[in-house]
Short mmCIF file of N, CA and C in Angstrom, two decimals:
data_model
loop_
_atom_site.label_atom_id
_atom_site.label_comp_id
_atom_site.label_asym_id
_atom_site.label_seq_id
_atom_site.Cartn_x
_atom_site.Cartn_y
_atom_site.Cartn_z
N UNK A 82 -33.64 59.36 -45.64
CA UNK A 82 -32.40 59.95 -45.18
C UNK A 82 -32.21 59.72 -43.68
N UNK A 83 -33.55 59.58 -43.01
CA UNK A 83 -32.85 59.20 -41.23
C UNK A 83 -32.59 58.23 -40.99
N UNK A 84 -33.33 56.94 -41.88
CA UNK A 84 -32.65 55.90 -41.59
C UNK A 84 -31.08 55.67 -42.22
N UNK A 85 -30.81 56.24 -42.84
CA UNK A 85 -29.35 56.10 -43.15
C UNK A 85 -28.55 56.90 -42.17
N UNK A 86 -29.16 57.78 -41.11
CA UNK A 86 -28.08 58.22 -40.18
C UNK A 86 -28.26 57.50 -39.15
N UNK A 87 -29.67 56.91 -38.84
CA UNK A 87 -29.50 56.03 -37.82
C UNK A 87 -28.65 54.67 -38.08
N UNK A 88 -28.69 54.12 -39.33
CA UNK A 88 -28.02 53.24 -39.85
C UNK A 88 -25.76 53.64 -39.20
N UNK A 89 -25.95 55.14 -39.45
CA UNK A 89 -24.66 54.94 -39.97
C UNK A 89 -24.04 55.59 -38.21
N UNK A 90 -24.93 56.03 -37.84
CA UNK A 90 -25.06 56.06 -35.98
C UNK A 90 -24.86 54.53 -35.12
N UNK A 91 -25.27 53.17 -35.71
CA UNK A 91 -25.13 52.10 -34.98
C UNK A 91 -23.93 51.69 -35.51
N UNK A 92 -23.86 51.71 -36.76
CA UNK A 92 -22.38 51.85 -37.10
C UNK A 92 -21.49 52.21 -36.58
N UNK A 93 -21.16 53.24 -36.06
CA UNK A 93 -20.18 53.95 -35.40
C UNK A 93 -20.32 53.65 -33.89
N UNK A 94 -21.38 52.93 -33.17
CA UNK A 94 -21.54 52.80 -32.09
C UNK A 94 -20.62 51.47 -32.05
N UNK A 95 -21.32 50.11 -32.92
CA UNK A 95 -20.62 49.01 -32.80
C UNK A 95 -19.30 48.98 -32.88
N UNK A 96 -18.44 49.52 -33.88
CA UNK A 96 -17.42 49.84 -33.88
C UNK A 96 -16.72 50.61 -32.87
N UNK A 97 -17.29 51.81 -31.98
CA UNK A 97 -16.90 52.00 -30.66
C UNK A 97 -16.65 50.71 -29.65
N UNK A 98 -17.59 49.87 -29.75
CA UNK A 98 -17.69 48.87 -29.14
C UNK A 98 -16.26 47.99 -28.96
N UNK A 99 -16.23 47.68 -30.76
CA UNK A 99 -15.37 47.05 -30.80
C UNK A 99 -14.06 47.18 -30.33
N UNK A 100 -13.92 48.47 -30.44
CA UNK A 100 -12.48 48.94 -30.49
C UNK A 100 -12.21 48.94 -28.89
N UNK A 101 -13.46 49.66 -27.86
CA UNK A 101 -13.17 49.21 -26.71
C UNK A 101 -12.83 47.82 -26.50
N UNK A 102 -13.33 46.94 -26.89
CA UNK A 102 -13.27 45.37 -26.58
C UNK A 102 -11.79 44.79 -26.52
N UNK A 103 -11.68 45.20 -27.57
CA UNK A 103 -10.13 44.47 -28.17
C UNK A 103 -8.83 45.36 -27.49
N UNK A 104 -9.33 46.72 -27.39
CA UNK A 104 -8.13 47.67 -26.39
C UNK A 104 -8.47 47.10 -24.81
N UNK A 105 -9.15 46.63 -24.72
CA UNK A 105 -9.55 45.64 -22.81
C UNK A 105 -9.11 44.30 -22.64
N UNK A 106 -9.24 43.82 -23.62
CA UNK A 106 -9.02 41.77 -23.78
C UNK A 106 -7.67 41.69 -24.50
N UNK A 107 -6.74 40.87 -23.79
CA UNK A 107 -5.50 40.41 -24.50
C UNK A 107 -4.55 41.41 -23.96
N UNK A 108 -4.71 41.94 -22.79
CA UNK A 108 -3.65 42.67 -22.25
C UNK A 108 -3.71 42.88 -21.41
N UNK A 109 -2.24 42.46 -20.08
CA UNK A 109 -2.32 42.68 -19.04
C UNK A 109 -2.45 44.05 -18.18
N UNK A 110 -2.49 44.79 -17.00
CA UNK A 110 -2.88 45.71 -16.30
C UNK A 110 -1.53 46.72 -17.25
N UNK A 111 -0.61 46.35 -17.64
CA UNK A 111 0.44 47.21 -17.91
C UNK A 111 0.42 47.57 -19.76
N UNK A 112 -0.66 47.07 -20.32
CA UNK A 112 -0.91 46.96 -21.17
C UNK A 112 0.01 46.17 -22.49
N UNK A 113 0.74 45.44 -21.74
CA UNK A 113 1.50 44.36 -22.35
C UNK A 113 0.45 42.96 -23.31
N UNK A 114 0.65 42.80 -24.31
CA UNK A 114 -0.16 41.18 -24.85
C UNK A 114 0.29 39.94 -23.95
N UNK A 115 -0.89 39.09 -23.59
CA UNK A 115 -0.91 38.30 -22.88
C UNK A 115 -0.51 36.82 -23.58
N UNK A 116 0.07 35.85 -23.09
CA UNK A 116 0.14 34.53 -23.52
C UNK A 116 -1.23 34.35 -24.32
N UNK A 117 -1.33 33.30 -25.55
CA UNK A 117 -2.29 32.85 -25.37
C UNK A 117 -2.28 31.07 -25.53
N UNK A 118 -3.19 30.31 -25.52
CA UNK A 118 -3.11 29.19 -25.44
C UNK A 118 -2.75 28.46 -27.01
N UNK A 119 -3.09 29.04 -28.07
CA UNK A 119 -2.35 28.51 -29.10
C UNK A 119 -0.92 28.62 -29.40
N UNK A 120 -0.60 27.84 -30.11
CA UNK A 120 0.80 26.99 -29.90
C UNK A 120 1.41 28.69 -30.95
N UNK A 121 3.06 28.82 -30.53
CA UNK A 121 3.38 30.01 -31.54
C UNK A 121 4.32 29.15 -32.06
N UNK A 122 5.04 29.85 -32.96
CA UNK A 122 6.42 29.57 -33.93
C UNK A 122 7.24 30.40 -33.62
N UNK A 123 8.84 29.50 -33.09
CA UNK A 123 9.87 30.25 -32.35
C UNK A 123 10.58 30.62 -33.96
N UNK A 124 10.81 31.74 -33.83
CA UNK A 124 11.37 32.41 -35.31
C UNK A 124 12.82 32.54 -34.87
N UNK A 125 13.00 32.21 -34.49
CA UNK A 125 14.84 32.20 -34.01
C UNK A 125 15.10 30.92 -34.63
N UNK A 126 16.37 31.01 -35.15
CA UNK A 126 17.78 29.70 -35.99
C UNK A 126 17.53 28.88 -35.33
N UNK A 127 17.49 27.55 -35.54
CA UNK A 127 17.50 26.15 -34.82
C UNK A 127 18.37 26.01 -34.04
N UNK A 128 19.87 26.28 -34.52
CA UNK A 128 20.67 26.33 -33.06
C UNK A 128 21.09 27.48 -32.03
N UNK A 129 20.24 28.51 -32.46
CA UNK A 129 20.17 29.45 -31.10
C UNK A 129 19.35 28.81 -29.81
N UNK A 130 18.31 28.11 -30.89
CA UNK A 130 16.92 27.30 -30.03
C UNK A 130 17.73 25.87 -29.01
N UNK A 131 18.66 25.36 -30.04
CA UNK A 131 19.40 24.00 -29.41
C UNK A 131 20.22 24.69 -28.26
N UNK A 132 21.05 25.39 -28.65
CA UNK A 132 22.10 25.88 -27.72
C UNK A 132 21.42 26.34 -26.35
N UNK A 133 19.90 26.75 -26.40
CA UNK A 133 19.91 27.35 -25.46
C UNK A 133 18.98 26.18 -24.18
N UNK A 134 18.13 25.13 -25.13
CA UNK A 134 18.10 24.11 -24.42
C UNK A 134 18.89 23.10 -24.26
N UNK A 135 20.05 22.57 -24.76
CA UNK A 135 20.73 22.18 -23.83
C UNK A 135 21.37 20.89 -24.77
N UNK A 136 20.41 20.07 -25.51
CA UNK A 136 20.15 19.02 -25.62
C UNK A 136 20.00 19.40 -27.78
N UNK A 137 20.28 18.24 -28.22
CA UNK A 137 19.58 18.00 -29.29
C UNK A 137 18.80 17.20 -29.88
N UNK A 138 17.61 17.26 -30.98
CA UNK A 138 16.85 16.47 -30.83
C UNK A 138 16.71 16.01 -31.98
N UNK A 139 17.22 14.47 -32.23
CA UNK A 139 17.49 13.75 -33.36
C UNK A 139 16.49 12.87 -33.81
N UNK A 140 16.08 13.02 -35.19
CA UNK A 140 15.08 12.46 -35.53
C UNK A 140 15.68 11.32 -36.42
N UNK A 141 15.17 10.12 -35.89
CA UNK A 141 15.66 8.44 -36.53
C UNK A 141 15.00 7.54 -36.27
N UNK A 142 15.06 6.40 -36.48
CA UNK A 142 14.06 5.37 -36.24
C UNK A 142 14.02 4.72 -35.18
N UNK A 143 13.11 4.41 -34.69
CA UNK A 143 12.93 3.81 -33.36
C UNK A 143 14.06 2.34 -32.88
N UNK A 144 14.22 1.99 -34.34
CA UNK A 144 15.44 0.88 -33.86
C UNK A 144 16.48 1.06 -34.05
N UNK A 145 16.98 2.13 -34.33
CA UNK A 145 18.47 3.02 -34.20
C UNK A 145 18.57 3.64 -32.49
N UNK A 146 17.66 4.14 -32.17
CA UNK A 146 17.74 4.47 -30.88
C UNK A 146 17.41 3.19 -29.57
N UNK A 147 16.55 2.12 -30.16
CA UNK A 147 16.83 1.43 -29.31
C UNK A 147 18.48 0.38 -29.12
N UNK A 148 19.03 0.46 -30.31
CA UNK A 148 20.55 -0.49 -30.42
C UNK A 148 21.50 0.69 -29.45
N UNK A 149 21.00 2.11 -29.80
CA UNK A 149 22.02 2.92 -28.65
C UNK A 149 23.50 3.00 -29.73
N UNK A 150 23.42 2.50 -30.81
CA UNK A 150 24.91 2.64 -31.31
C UNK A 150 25.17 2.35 -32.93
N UNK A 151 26.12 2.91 -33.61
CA UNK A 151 25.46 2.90 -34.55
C UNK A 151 25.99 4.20 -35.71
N UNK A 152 25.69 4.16 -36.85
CA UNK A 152 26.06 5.01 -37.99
C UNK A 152 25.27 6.90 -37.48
N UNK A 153 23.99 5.77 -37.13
CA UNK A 153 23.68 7.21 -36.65
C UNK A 153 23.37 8.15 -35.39
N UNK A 154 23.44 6.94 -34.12
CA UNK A 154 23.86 7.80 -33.27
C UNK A 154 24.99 8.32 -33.39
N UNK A 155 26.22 7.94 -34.12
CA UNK A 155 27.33 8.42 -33.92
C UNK A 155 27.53 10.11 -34.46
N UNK A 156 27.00 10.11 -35.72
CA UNK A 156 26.32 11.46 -36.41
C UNK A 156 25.86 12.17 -35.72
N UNK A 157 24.67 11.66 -34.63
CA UNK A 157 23.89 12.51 -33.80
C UNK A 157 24.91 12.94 -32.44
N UNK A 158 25.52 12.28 -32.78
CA UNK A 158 26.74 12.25 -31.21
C UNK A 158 27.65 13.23 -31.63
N UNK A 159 28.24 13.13 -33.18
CA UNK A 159 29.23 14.29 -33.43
C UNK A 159 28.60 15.66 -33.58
N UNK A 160 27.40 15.91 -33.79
CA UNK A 160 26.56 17.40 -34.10
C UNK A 160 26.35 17.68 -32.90
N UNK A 161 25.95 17.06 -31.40
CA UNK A 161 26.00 17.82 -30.04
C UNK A 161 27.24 17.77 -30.10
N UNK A 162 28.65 17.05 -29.91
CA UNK A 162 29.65 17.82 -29.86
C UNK A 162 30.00 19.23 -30.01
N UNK A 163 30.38 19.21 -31.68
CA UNK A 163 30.20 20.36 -32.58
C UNK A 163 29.47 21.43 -31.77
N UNK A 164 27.95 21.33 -31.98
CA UNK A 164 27.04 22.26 -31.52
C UNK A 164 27.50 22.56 -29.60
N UNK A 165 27.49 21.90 -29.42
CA UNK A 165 27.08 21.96 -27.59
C UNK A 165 28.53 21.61 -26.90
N UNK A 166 29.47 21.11 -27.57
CA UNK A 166 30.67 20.51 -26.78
C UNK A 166 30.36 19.45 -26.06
N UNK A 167 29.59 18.34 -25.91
CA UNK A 167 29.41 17.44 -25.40
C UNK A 167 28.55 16.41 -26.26
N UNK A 168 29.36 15.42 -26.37
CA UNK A 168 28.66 14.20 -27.26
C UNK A 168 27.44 13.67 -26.70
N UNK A 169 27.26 13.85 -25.95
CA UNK A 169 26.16 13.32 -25.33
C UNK A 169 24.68 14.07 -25.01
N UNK A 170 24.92 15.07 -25.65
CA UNK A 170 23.77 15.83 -25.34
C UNK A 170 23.13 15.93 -26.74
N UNK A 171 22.18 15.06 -26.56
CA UNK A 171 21.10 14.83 -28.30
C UNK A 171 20.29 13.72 -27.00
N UNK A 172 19.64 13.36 -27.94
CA UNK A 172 17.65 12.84 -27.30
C UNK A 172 17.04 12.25 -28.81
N UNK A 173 17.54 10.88 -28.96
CA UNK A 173 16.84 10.33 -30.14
C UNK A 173 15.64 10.60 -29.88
N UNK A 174 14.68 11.07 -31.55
CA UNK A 174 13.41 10.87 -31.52
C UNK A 174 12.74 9.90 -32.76
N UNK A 175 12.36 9.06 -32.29
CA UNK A 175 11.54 8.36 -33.32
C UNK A 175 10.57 8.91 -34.09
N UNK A 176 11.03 8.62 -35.42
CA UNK A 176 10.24 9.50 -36.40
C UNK A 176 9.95 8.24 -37.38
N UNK A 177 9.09 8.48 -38.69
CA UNK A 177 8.89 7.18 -39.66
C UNK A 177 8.99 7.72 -41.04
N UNK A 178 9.02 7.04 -42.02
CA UNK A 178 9.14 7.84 -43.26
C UNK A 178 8.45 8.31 -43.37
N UNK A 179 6.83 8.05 -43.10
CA UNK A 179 6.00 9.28 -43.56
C UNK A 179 6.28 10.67 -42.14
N UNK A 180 6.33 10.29 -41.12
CA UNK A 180 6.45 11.51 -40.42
C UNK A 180 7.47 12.31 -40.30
N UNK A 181 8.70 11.67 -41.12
CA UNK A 181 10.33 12.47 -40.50
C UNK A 181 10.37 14.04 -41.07
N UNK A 182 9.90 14.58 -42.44
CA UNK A 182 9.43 15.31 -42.85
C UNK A 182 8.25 16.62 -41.94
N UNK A 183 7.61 15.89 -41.74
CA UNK A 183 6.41 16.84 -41.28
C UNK A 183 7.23 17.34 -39.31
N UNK A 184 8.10 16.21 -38.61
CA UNK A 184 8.49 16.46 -37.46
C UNK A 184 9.70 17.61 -37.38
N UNK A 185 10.23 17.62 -38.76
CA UNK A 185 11.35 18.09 -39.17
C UNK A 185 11.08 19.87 -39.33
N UNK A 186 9.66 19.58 -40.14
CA UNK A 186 9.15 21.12 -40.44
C UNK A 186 8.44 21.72 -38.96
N UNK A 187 7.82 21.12 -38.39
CA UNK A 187 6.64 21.40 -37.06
C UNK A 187 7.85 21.97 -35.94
N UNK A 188 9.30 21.48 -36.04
CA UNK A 188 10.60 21.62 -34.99
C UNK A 188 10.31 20.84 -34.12
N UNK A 189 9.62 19.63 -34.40
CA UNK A 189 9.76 18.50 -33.14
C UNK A 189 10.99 17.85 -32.93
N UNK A 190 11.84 18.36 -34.19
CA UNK A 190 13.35 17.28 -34.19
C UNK A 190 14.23 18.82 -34.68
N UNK A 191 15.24 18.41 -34.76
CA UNK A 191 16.65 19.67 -34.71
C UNK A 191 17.44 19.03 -35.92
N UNK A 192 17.58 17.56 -35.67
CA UNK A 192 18.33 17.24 -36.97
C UNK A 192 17.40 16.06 -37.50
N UNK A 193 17.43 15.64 -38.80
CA UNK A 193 16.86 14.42 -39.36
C UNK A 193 18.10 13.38 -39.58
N UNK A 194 18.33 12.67 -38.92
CA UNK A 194 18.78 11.54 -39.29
C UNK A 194 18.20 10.14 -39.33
N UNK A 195 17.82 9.90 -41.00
CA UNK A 195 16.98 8.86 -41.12
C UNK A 195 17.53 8.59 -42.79
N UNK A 196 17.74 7.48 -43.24
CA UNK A 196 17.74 7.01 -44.88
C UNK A 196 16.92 7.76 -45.25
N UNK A 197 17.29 8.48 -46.60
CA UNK A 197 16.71 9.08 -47.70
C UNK A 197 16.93 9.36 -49.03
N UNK A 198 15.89 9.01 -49.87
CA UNK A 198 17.29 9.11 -51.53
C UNK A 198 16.76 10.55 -51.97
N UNK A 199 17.61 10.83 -52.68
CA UNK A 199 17.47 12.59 -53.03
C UNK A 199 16.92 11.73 -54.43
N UNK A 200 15.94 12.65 -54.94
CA UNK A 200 14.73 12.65 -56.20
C UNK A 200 14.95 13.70 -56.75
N UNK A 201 14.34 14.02 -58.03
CA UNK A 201 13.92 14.77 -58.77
C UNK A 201 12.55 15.47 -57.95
N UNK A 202 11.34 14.29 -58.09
CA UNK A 202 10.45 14.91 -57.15
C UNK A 202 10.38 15.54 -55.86
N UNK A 203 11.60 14.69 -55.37
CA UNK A 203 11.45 15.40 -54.12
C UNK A 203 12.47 16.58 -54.02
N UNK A 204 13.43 16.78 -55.05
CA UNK A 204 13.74 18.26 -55.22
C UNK A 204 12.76 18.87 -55.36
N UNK A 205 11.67 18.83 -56.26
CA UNK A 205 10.58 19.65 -56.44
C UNK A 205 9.51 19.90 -55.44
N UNK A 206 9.35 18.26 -54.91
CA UNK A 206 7.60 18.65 -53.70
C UNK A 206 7.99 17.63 -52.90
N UNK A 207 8.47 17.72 -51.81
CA UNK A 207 8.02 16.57 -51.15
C UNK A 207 6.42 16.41 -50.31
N UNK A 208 6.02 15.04 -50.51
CA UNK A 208 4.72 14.81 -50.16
C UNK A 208 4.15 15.09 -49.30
N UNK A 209 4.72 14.52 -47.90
CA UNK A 209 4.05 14.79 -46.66
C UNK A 209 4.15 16.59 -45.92
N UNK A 210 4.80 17.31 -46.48
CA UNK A 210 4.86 18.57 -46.07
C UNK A 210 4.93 19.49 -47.28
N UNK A 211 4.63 19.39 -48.41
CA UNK A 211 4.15 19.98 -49.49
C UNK A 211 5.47 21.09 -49.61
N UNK A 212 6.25 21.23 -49.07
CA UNK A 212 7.59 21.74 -49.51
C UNK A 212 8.33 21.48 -49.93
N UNK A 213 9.41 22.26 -51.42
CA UNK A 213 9.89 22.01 -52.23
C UNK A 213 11.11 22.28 -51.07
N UNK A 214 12.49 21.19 -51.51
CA UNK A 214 13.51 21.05 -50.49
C UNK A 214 14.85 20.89 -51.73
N UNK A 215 16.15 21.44 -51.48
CA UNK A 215 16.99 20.90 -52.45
C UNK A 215 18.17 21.01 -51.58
N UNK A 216 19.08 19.54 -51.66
CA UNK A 216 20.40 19.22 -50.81
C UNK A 216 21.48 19.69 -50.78
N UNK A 217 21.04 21.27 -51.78
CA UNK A 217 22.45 21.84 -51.92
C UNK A 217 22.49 22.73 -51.06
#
């Protein structure tokens, strides 16, 4: 029986411990949470996020953005309009078929403009980001 109170005595000590630890680390003097160095996820609408930087960020192929002109800069040109009032505010990003997907989900890009055929499968799964997607 004493070792089960000494048992259940370090218990309650470590756990003091802990709880000091974690009420000391991760908060500034005002007891606010501190930055930390892993990356977060902005949970705000994509174009609260666009509107408020400035710019949009179009995901297409590297030789659509190098011709500068085109089916789909023009697309990418009418959505900063629309969005931002100025055609000119988008920032081609080169993306590839396997990555346009995964840049699309991560928010490295704002819009996808790149060839794509709508599937059955890929109503159901698409591959590279394991999310089910449908064009309606």
């Amino acid at each position: 029986f004493a070792s089960a109170a000494g048992a259940l005595s370090l218990a309650l000590l470590a756990i003091s411990v802990i709880v000091f630890y974690v009420s000391q680390n991760g908060n500034d003097e005002e007891g606010r949470a501190t930055p930390t160095s892993s990356p977060t996820f902005d949970p705000r609408p994509t174009l609260e996020i666009v509107q408020e930087r400035g710019h949009v960020l179009c995901g297409m192929s590297a030789e659509t953005i190098g011709l500068g002109e085109g089916f789909h800069i023009e697309l990418c040109r009418s959505v900063a309009a629309v969005v931002l009032g100025n055609p000119d505010s988008f920032v081609g990003v080169p993306v590839t078929g396997v990555s346009r997907w995964r840049n699309l989900l991560d928010r490295k890009v704002d819009l996808l403009i790149r060839g794509d055929t709508h599937t059955v499968e890929r109503e159901i799964r698409e591959k590279s980001t394991e999310k089910g997607f449908t064009f309606s």
